[in-house]
């Protein structure tokens, strides 16, 4: 198998640049679906309620949870690059179908949801092949820096795109404006295909392992399994905060749509800074302290949001700041867990090992947003209640639940190898 050590420094540098460019173009559609207020506005215009609006942001996580391991096995059989190109092309078609969903009349909402689900399945197949492909040209000591630069680049690109869209569409965007934005993101996926095609992988051998054997070997990897369980539970408690905040701002604080998109773009700026800073911070303080900072910052932000219940310039600025802080630590955690995952993955079973971790991560991410959507849709929580004279909405109740749940997940820190090493586990220096 051709590894990063067999490539020249120039080949590795070109591969890194092409991988970063592919991520920038491909990120537009994924960010729009998963992390931007654009899809929530689009769903709202089509008549979707809170429940369906949250579901539209959770489909990628749910698809990854159930399909990432089979997709990883398929990518091993097809080849990583071929798998990425094929499913990215199918994903572009699904985004175009999403853009046309208002033209289906009363079938608009089902078509919208179907196109998002199918797109999420395609992106699951893409993600299953992505990390093994990257591992083919990435040296061990370059991982944190590469992931930081890559995610900084695509998040900056996507944030600027969303910010400009927010400035253009105005306070009450028409449906055709949002359709044009969606179509642009579909063409962005063609940029991903172009640059993926330039990354060298033609000499890589396919991993010779069967699906169930690979799954069993992965589960037997206790450090990877323990870390996967912890990350799943942490994100189950923490991942719904940004989209719920956008819904809270729009439907309870009644902020105009263009301001909502600008707030979401500024909040993404925190994630960008996290991506850019994570590599250096990890080198300085290590994975252990980084994960602890991430954990308690998630809890602090949710508890703070619980106490914000009015629409003033100060509270909107505070919400934006809290989302930026949340985004910063989301960005840092993304780099930390990707680096840790590649360190813990079995060398001869990389695709399925990484897919197992990705499935656990996706179970937390998708499960968090799905549970939130079910709670909102079922009317389980009282619309409002009081602490003295302070009125609390059901959105704020969820922020409190998130914060308390994140603190409860502290009990699972004993499963994290970087914090409590076990057995034959040996971590990278300074981690």
GROMACS .gro file of C-alpha atoms in nm:
model
  431
    1UNK     CA    1   0.000   0.000   0.000
    2UNK     CA    2   0.137   0.341  -0.094
    3UNK     CA    3   0.167   0.547   0.224
    4UNK     CA    4   0.259   0.907   0.294
    5UNK     CA    5   0.621   0.804   0.358
    6UNK     CA    6   0.649   0.676   0.000
    7UNK     CA    7   0.545   1.010  -0.149
    8UNK     CA    8   0.782   1.300  -0.205
    9UNK     CA    9   0.739   1.621  -0.005
   10UNK     CA   10   0.615   1.796  -0.319
   11UNK     CA   11   0.355   1.526  -0.385
   12UNK     CA   12   0.230   1.547  -0.026
   13UNK     CA   13   0.208   1.927  -0.045
   14UNK     CA   14   0.009   1.916  -0.371
   15UNK     CA   15  -0.222   1.651  -0.227
   16UNK     CA   16  -0.285   1.865   0.083
   17UNK     CA   17  -0.367   2.171  -0.129
   18UNK     CA   18  -0.605   1.973  -0.352
   19UNK     CA   19  -0.773   1.816  -0.049
   20UNK     CA   20  -0.826   2.160   0.108
   21UNK     CA   21  -0.969   2.304  -0.216
   22UNK     CA   22  -1.204   2.007  -0.254
   23UNK     CA   23  -1.325   2.060   0.103
   24UNK     CA   24  -1.392   2.430   0.043
   25UNK     CA   25  -1.615   2.370  -0.258
   26UNK     CA   26  -1.791   2.070  -0.109
   27UNK     CA   27  -1.857   2.241   0.224
   28UNK     CA   28  -2.114   2.486   0.086
   29UNK     CA   29  -2.392   2.228   0.058
   30UNK     CA   30  -2.312   2.042   0.381
   31UNK     CA   31  -2.290   2.360   0.589
   32UNK     CA   32  -2.613   2.487   0.433
   33UNK     CA   33  -2.793   2.165   0.534
   34UNK     CA   34  -2.639   2.106   0.873
   35UNK     CA   35  -2.524   2.434   1.028
   36UNK     CA   36  -2.678   2.731   0.848
   37UNK     CA   37  -3.006   2.912   0.904
   38UNK     CA   38  -3.066   2.903   0.526
   39UNK     CA   39  -3.219   2.555   0.525
   40UNK     CA   40  -3.433   2.642   0.830
   41UNK     CA   41  -3.570   2.948   0.645
   42UNK     CA   42  -3.629   2.739   0.334
   43UNK     CA   43  -3.816   2.473   0.533
   44UNK     CA   44  -4.019   2.740   0.715
   45UNK     CA   45  -4.129   2.901   0.387
   46UNK     CA   46  -4.246   2.559   0.269
   47UNK     CA   47  -4.460   2.539   0.582
   48UNK     CA   48  -4.243   2.318   0.801
   49UNK     CA   49  -4.282   2.348   1.178
   50UNK     CA   50  -4.012   2.338   1.448
   51UNK     CA   51  -3.994   1.958   1.440
   52UNK     CA   52  -3.937   1.928   1.064
   53UNK     CA   53  -3.697   2.223   1.065
   54UNK     CA   54  -3.479   2.045   1.322
   55UNK     CA   55  -3.507   1.714   1.134
   56UNK     CA   56  -3.362   1.878   0.821
   57UNK     CA   57  -3.043   1.955   1.017
   58UNK     CA   58  -3.013   1.604   1.169
   59UNK     CA   59  -3.030   1.379   0.863
   60UNK     CA   60  -2.655   1.371   0.793
   61UNK     CA   61  -2.583   1.255   1.146
   62UNK     CA   62  -2.855   0.991   1.138
   63UNK     CA   63  -2.740   0.856   0.800
   64UNK     CA   64  -2.379   0.840   0.919
   65UNK     CA   65  -2.481   0.658   1.236
   66UNK     CA   66  -2.647   0.370   1.051
   67UNK     CA   67  -2.464   0.360   0.719
   68UNK     CA   68  -2.105   0.473   0.775
   69UNK     CA   69  -1.962   0.125   0.844
   70UNK     CA   70  -2.128  -0.039   0.538
   71UNK     CA   71  -2.022   0.265   0.334
   72UNK     CA   72  -1.663   0.221   0.454
   73UNK     CA   73  -1.667  -0.143   0.343
   74UNK     CA   74  -1.806  -0.034   0.004
   75UNK     CA   75  -1.532   0.229  -0.030
   76UNK     CA   76  -1.269  -0.037   0.033
   77UNK     CA   77  -1.415  -0.247  -0.249
   78UNK     CA   78  -1.464   0.043  -0.494
   79UNK     CA   79  -1.154   0.242  -0.406
   80UNK     CA   80  -1.155   0.559  -0.200
   81UNK     CA   81  -1.130   0.813  -0.480
   82UNK     CA   82  -1.386   0.643  -0.704
   83UNK     CA   83  -1.632   0.619  -0.414
   84UNK     CA   84  -1.593   0.990  -0.330
   85UNK     CA   85  -1.640   1.106  -0.689
   86UNK     CA   86  -1.943   0.885  -0.753
   87UNK     CA   87  -2.135   0.977  -0.437
   88UNK     CA   88  -2.046   1.347  -0.458
   89UNK     CA   89  -2.198   1.357  -0.807
   90UNK     CA   90  -2.515   1.189  -0.678
   91UNK     CA   91  -2.521   1.436  -0.388
   92UNK     CA   92  -2.514   1.729  -0.632
   93UNK     CA   93  -2.822   1.588  -0.804
   94UNK     CA   94  -3.001   1.563  -0.470
   95UNK     CA   95  -2.926   1.930  -0.391
   96UNK     CA   96  -3.073   2.027  -0.728
   97UNK     CA   97  -3.383   1.823  -0.640
   98UNK     CA   98  -3.400   2.011  -0.308
   99UNK     CA   99  -3.398   2.342  -0.497
  100UNK     CA  100  -3.696   2.230  -0.708
  101UNK     CA  101  -3.905   2.105  -0.413
  102UNK     CA  102  -4.130   2.417  -0.397
  103UNK     CA  103  -4.245   2.337  -0.751
  104UNK     CA  104  -4.408   2.014  -0.631
  105UNK     CA  105  -4.694   2.198  -0.461
  106UNK     CA  106  -4.840   2.003  -0.170
  107UNK     CA  107  -4.564   1.745  -0.218
  108UNK     CA  108  -4.301   2.013  -0.159
  109UNK     CA  109  -4.222   1.920   0.202
  110UNK     CA  110  -4.190   1.543   0.136
  111UNK     CA  111  -3.967   1.611  -0.168
  112UNK     CA  112  -3.755   1.850   0.038
  113UNK     CA  113  -3.710   1.592   0.314
  114UNK     CA  114  -3.643   1.308   0.068
  115UNK     CA  115  -3.377   1.506  -0.117
  116UNK     CA  116  -3.205   1.597   0.211
  117UNK     CA  117  -3.212   1.234   0.327
  118UNK     CA  118  -3.065   1.106  -0.001
  119UNK     CA  119  -2.803   1.381   0.004
  120UNK     CA  120  -2.710   1.280   0.358
  121UNK     CA  121  -2.665   0.919   0.249
  122UNK     CA  122  -2.434   1.033  -0.031
  123UNK     CA  123  -2.229   1.243   0.211
  124UNK     CA  124  -2.204   0.946   0.445
  125UNK     CA  125  -2.044   0.744   0.165
  126UNK     CA  126  -1.813   1.039   0.095
  127UNK     CA  127  -1.708   1.066   0.460
  128UNK     CA  128  -1.638   0.692   0.482
  129UNK     CA  129  -1.375   0.720   0.208
  130UNK     CA  130  -1.238   1.063   0.298
  131UNK     CA  131  -1.025   0.987   0.605
  132UNK     CA  132  -0.862   0.674   0.459
  133UNK     CA  133  -0.784   0.872   0.142
  134UNK     CA  134  -0.627   1.152   0.346
  135UNK     CA  135  -0.428   0.903   0.551
  136UNK     CA  136  -0.259   0.793   0.230
  137UNK     CA  137  -0.071   1.123   0.192
  138UNK     CA  138  -0.066   1.264   0.547
  139UNK     CA  139   0.228   1.212   0.782
  140UNK     CA  140   0.147   1.143   1.146
  141UNK     CA  141   0.308   1.463   1.270
  142UNK     CA  142   0.114   1.673   1.014
  143UNK     CA  143  -0.236   1.563   1.117
  144UNK     CA  144  -0.337   1.838   1.361
  145UNK     CA  145  -0.196   2.117   1.144
  146UNK     CA  146  -0.353   1.980   0.824
  147UNK     CA  147  -0.698   1.931   0.977
  148UNK     CA  148  -0.682   2.275   1.133
  149UNK     CA  149  -0.588   2.449   0.807
  150UNK     CA  150  -0.835   2.243   0.605
  151UNK     CA  151  -1.131   2.308   0.831
  152UNK     CA  152  -1.034   2.672   0.877
  153UNK     CA  153  -1.033   2.708   0.498
  154UNK     CA  154  -1.365   2.542   0.423
  155UNK     CA  155  -1.541   2.699   0.720
  156UNK     CA  156  -1.415   3.045   0.619
  157UNK     CA  157  -1.530   2.986   0.263
  158UNK     CA  158  -1.874   2.864   0.374
  159UNK     CA  159  -1.913   3.141   0.633
  160UNK     CA  160  -1.836   3.415   0.381
  161UNK     CA  161  -2.083   3.255   0.143
  162UNK     CA  162  -2.359   3.248   0.409
  163UNK     CA  163  -2.275   3.601   0.524
  164UNK     CA  164  -2.301   3.742   0.171
  165UNK     CA  165  -2.627   3.552   0.122
  166UNK     CA  166  -2.765   3.711   0.439
  167UNK     CA  167  -2.677   4.058   0.312
  168UNK     CA  168  -2.836   3.996  -0.028
  169UNK     CA  169  -3.167   3.830   0.059
  170UNK     CA  170  -3.296   4.104   0.293
  171UNK     CA  171  -3.537   4.077   0.585
  172UNK     CA  172  -3.803   3.870   0.406
  173UNK     CA  173  -3.634   3.649   0.144
  174UNK     CA  174  -3.842   3.512  -0.141
  175UNK     CA  175  -3.837   3.142  -0.216
  176UNK     CA  176  -3.659   3.190  -0.549
  177UNK     CA  177  -3.367   3.363  -0.374
  178UNK     CA  178  -3.317   3.064  -0.149
  179UNK     CA  179  -3.348   2.832  -0.449
  180UNK     CA  180  -3.067   3.017  -0.627
  181UNK     CA  181  -2.845   2.981  -0.318
  182UNK     CA  182  -2.916   2.608  -0.304
  183UNK     CA  183  -2.832   2.561  -0.673
  184UNK     CA  184  -2.500   2.743  -0.624
  185UNK     CA  185  -2.407   2.496  -0.348
  186UNK     CA  186  -2.487   2.206  -0.583
  187UNK     CA  187  -2.237   2.337  -0.837
  188UNK     CA  188  -1.986   2.370  -0.556
  189UNK     CA  189  -1.985   1.990  -0.532
  190UNK     CA  190  -1.846   1.977  -0.885
  191UNK     CA  191  -1.543   2.164  -0.752
  192UNK     CA  192  -1.497   1.889  -0.494
  193UNK     CA  193  -1.502   1.626  -0.769
  194UNK     CA  194  -1.240   1.814  -0.974
  195UNK     CA  195  -0.989   1.848  -0.692
  196UNK     CA  196  -1.045   1.499  -0.551
  197UNK     CA  197  -0.957   1.367  -0.896
  198UNK     CA  198  -0.612   1.527  -0.864
  199UNK     CA  199  -0.518   1.354  -0.535
  200UNK     CA  200  -0.290   1.052  -0.585
  201UNK     CA  201  -0.428   0.718  -0.471
  202UNK     CA  202  -0.397   0.500  -0.780
  203UNK     CA  203  -0.132   0.274  -0.628
  204UNK     CA  204  -0.308   0.202  -0.301
  205UNK     CA  205  -0.397  -0.158  -0.236
  206UNK     CA  206  -0.743  -0.238  -0.110
  207UNK     CA  207  -0.761  -0.351   0.251
  208UNK     CA  208  -0.812  -0.726   0.256
  209UNK     CA  209  -1.066  -0.760   0.535
  210UNK     CA  210  -1.429  -0.872   0.548
  211UNK     CA  211  -1.698  -0.652   0.698
  212UNK     CA  212  -1.780  -0.853   1.013
  213UNK     CA  213  -1.415  -0.936   1.080
  214UNK     CA  214  -1.334  -0.567   1.055
  215UNK     CA  215  -1.617  -0.472   1.290
  216UNK     CA  216  -1.513  -0.735   1.546
  217UNK     CA  217  -1.148  -0.621   1.532
  218UNK     CA  218  -1.258  -0.260   1.580
  219UNK     CA  219  -1.478  -0.335   1.880
  220UNK     CA  220  -1.186  -0.525   2.035
  221UNK     CA  221  -0.980  -0.205   2.015
  222UNK     CA  222  -1.067  -0.084   2.367
  223UNK     CA  223  -0.903   0.262   2.352
  224UNK     CA  224  -1.090   0.345   2.028
  225UNK     CA  225  -1.418   0.200   2.159
  226UNK     CA  226  -1.400   0.391   2.489
  227UNK     CA  227  -1.320   0.718   2.316
  228UNK     CA  228  -1.604   0.660   2.067
  229UNK     CA  229  -1.859   0.606   2.345
  230UNK     CA  230  -1.751   0.923   2.527
  231UNK     CA  231  -1.768   1.140   2.213
  232UNK     CA  232  -2.110   0.994   2.122
  233UNK     CA  233  -2.254   1.087   2.462
  234UNK     CA  234  -2.092   1.431   2.470
  235UNK     CA  235  -2.230   1.528   2.130
  236UNK     CA  236  -2.569   1.373   2.212
  237UNK     CA  237  -2.591   1.633   2.489
  238UNK     CA  238  -2.422   1.923   2.309
  239UNK     CA  239  -2.483   1.916   1.934
  240UNK     CA  240  -2.834   2.063   1.914
  241UNK     CA  241  -2.746   2.395   2.071
  242UNK     CA  242  -2.667   2.599   1.753
  243UNK     CA  243  -2.975   2.505   1.543
  244UNK     CA  244  -3.205   2.530   1.844
  245UNK     CA  245  -3.064   2.877   1.913
  246UNK     CA  246  -3.143   2.983   1.555
  247UNK     CA  247  -3.503   2.861   1.594
  248UNK     CA  248  -3.527   3.033   1.934
  249UNK     CA  249  -3.400   3.362   1.788
  250UNK     CA  250  -3.643   3.348   1.496
  251UNK     CA  251  -3.961   3.219   1.659
  252UNK     CA  252  -3.937   3.345   2.017
  253UNK     CA  253  -3.720   3.657   1.998
  254UNK     CA  254  -3.867   3.742   1.652
  255UNK     CA  255  -3.541   3.854   1.492
  256UNK     CA  256  -3.560   3.937   1.113
  257UNK     CA  257  -3.438   3.666   0.876
  258UNK     CA  258  -3.141   3.858   0.739
  259UNK     CA  259  -3.017   3.936   1.092
  260UNK     CA  260  -3.058   3.568   1.178
  261UNK     CA  261  -2.836   3.462   0.888
  262UNK     CA  262  -2.577   3.726   0.978
  263UNK     CA  263  -2.575   3.602   1.340
  264UNK     CA  264  -2.530   3.244   1.220
  265UNK     CA  265  -2.242   3.355   0.997
  266UNK     CA  266  -2.072   3.543   1.282
  267UNK     CA  267  -2.119   3.239   1.504
  268UNK     CA  268  -1.949   3.025   1.239
  269UNK     CA  269  -1.659   3.267   1.269
  270UNK     CA  270  -1.595   3.121   1.614
  271UNK     CA  271  -1.569   2.777   1.459
  272UNK     CA  272  -1.323   2.914   1.202
  273UNK     CA  273  -1.103   3.054   1.478
  274UNK     CA  274  -1.123   2.718   1.657
  275UNK     CA  275  -1.006   2.534   1.348
  276UNK     CA  276  -0.720   2.779   1.294
  277UNK     CA  277  -0.606   2.771   1.657
  278UNK     CA  278  -0.665   2.406   1.745
  279UNK     CA  279  -0.338   2.262   1.611
  280UNK     CA  280  -0.120   2.507   1.805
  281UNK     CA  281  -0.333   2.478   2.119
  282UNK     CA  282  -0.316   2.098   2.110
  283UNK     CA  283   0.061   2.110   2.065
  284UNK     CA  284   0.083   2.344   2.366
  285UNK     CA  285  -0.163   2.192   2.616
  286UNK     CA  286  -0.231   1.843   2.476
  287UNK     CA  287  -0.545   1.648   2.391
  288UNK     CA  288  -0.630   1.590   2.759
  289UNK     CA  289  -0.664   1.955   2.858
  290UNK     CA  290  -0.826   2.043   2.526
  291UNK     CA  291  -1.105   1.790   2.579
  292UNK     CA  292  -1.163   1.914   2.933
  293UNK     CA  293  -1.186   2.278   2.817
  294UNK     CA  294  -1.429   2.174   2.542
  295UNK     CA  295  -1.648   1.977   2.778
  296UNK     CA  296  -1.697   2.248   3.041
  297UNK     CA  297  -1.729   2.528   2.784
  298UNK     CA  298  -2.021   2.346   2.621
  299UNK     CA  299  -2.196   2.332   2.960
  300UNK     CA  300  -2.124   2.700   3.038
  301UNK     CA  301  -2.269   2.826   2.708
  302UNK     CA  302  -2.593   2.628   2.743
  303UNK     CA  303  -2.650   2.746   3.099
  304UNK     CA  304  -2.588   3.106   2.986
  305UNK     CA  305  -2.840   3.074   2.701
  306UNK     CA  306  -3.095   2.945   2.953
  307UNK     CA  307  -3.093   3.285   3.127
  308UNK     CA  308  -3.140   3.493   2.808
  309UNK     CA  309  -3.510   3.558   2.749
  310UNK     CA  310  -3.547   3.904   2.598
  311UNK     CA  311  -3.479   4.066   2.260
  312UNK     CA  312  -3.245   4.359   2.315
  313UNK     CA  313  -2.927   4.470   2.143
  314UNK     CA  314  -2.729   4.346   2.443
  315UNK     CA  315  -2.891   4.002   2.456
  316UNK     CA  316  -2.854   3.951   2.080
  317UNK     CA  317  -2.486   4.045   2.109
  318UNK     CA  318  -2.451   3.806   2.404
  319UNK     CA  319  -2.620   3.523   2.213
  320UNK     CA  320  -2.390   3.585   1.916
  321UNK     CA  321  -2.087   3.582   2.149
  322UNK     CA  322  -2.202   3.259   2.315
  323UNK     CA  323  -2.254   3.094   1.975
  324UNK     CA  324  -1.908   3.211   1.869
  325UNK     CA  325  -1.755   3.060   2.186
  326UNK     CA  326  -1.949   2.741   2.125
  327UNK     CA  327  -1.830   2.735   1.765
  328UNK     CA  328  -1.470   2.793   1.876
  329UNK     CA  329  -1.471   2.489   2.101
  330UNK     CA  330  -1.664   2.287   1.844
  331UNK     CA  331  -1.384   2.365   1.601
  332UNK     CA  332  -1.115   2.274   1.853
  333UNK     CA  333  -1.290   1.950   1.945
  334UNK     CA  334  -1.326   1.859   1.578
  335UNK     CA  335  -0.949   1.878   1.526
  336UNK     CA  336  -0.876   1.701   1.854
  337UNK     CA  337  -1.107   1.408   1.795
  338UNK     CA  338  -0.997   1.363   1.432
  339UNK     CA  339  -0.633   1.352   1.539
  340UNK     CA  340  -0.715   1.112   1.823
  341UNK     CA  341  -0.924   0.890   1.596
  342UNK     CA  342  -0.642   0.848   1.343
  343UNK     CA  343  -0.402   0.772   1.630
  344UNK     CA  344  -0.630   0.501   1.772
  345UNK     CA  345  -0.745   0.339   1.444
  346UNK     CA  346  -0.603  -0.005   1.373
  347UNK     CA  347  -0.332   0.019   1.103
  348UNK     CA  348  -0.463  -0.278   0.900
  349UNK     CA  349  -0.830  -0.190   0.940
  350UNK     CA  350  -0.835   0.186   0.896
  351UNK     CA  351  -1.153   0.232   0.695
  352UNK     CA  352  -1.380   0.033   0.926
  353UNK     CA  353  -1.207   0.158   1.244
  354UNK     CA  354  -1.256   0.519   1.138
  355UNK     CA  355  -1.611   0.443   1.025
  356UNK     CA  356  -1.693   0.290   1.365
  357UNK     CA  357  -1.577   0.605   1.539
  358UNK     CA  358  -1.760   0.817   1.283
  359UNK     CA  359  -2.079   0.617   1.343
  360UNK     CA  360  -2.059   0.681   1.717
  361UNK     CA  361  -1.993   1.050   1.657
  362UNK     CA  362  -2.283   1.065   1.412
  363UNK     CA  363  -2.510   0.882   1.658
  364UNK     CA  364  -2.445   1.160   1.905
  365UNK     CA  365  -2.483   1.442   1.652
  366UNK     CA  366  -2.786   1.305   1.468
  367UNK     CA  367  -2.948   1.164   1.780
  368UNK     CA  368  -2.916   1.498   1.957
  369UNK     CA  369  -3.099   1.688   1.685
  370UNK     CA  370  -3.354   1.413   1.628
  371UNK     CA  371  -3.444   1.400   1.998
  372UNK     CA  372  -3.470   1.778   2.007
  373UNK     CA  373  -3.700   1.778   1.704
  374UNK     CA  374  -3.922   1.513   1.865
  375UNK     CA  375  -3.945   1.710   2.189
  376UNK     CA  376  -4.034   2.030   2.001
  377UNK     CA  377  -4.287   1.853   1.779
  378UNK     CA  378  -4.457   1.658   2.057
  379UNK     CA  379  -4.526   1.958   2.279
  380UNK     CA  380  -4.377   1.764   2.569
  381UNK     CA  381  -4.247   2.077   2.740
  382UNK     CA  382  -4.461   2.356   2.881
  383UNK     CA  383  -4.455   2.658   2.643
  384UNK     CA  384  -4.347   2.876   2.933
  385UNK     CA  385  -4.292   2.871   3.307
  386UNK     CA  386  -4.154   3.109   3.569
  387UNK     CA  387  -3.866   3.141   3.812
  388UNK     CA  388  -3.993   3.428   4.025
  389UNK     CA  389  -4.069   3.702   3.772
  390UNK     CA  390  -3.841   3.551   3.505
  391UNK     CA  391  -4.038   3.390   3.220
  392UNK     CA  392  -3.877   3.073   3.076
  393UNK     CA  393  -3.971   2.938   2.732
  394UNK     CA  394  -3.954   2.572   2.630
  395UNK     CA  395  -3.647   2.657   2.420
  396UNK     CA  396  -3.467   2.780   2.731
  397UNK     CA  397  -3.574   2.464   2.913
  398UNK     CA  398  -3.390   2.262   2.652
  399UNK     CA  399  -3.076   2.473   2.699
  400UNK     CA  400  -3.087   2.389   3.069
  401UNK     CA  401  -3.133   2.019   2.992
  402UNK     CA  402  -2.834   2.030   2.756
  403UNK     CA  403  -2.613   2.198   3.014
  404UNK     CA  404  -2.700   1.951   3.290
  405UNK     CA  405  -2.658   1.654   3.054
  406UNK     CA  406  -2.313   1.773   2.948
  407UNK     CA  407  -2.206   1.791   3.312
  408UNK     CA  408  -2.344   1.441   3.371
  409UNK     CA  409  -2.134   1.306   3.081
  410UNK     CA  410  -1.824   1.401   3.286
  411UNK     CA  411  -1.863   1.053   3.438
  412UNK     CA  412  -1.755   0.906   3.104
  413UNK     CA  413  -1.423   1.090   3.094
  414UNK     CA  414  -1.271   0.774   3.247
  415UNK     CA  415  -1.318   0.610   2.905
  416UNK     CA  416  -1.095   0.863   2.724
  417UNK     CA  417  -0.744   0.720   2.668
  418UNK     CA  418  -0.582   1.064   2.650
  419UNK     CA  419  -0.712   1.140   3.001
  420UNK     CA  420  -0.693   0.797   3.164
  421UNK     CA  421  -0.452   0.573   2.963
  422UNK     CA  422  -0.514   0.199   2.994
  423UNK     CA  423  -0.342  -0.123   2.894
  424UNK     CA  424  -0.099  -0.103   2.606
  425UNK     CA  425  -0.217   0.241   2.504
  426UNK     CA  426   0.068   0.471   2.413
  427UNK     CA  427  -0.012   0.821   2.302
  428UNK     CA  428   0.182   1.069   2.094
  429UNK     CA  429   0.428   1.294   2.284
  430UNK     CA  430   0.280   1.592   2.472
  431UNK     CA  431  -0.073   1.457   2.438
   0.00000   0.00000   0.00000
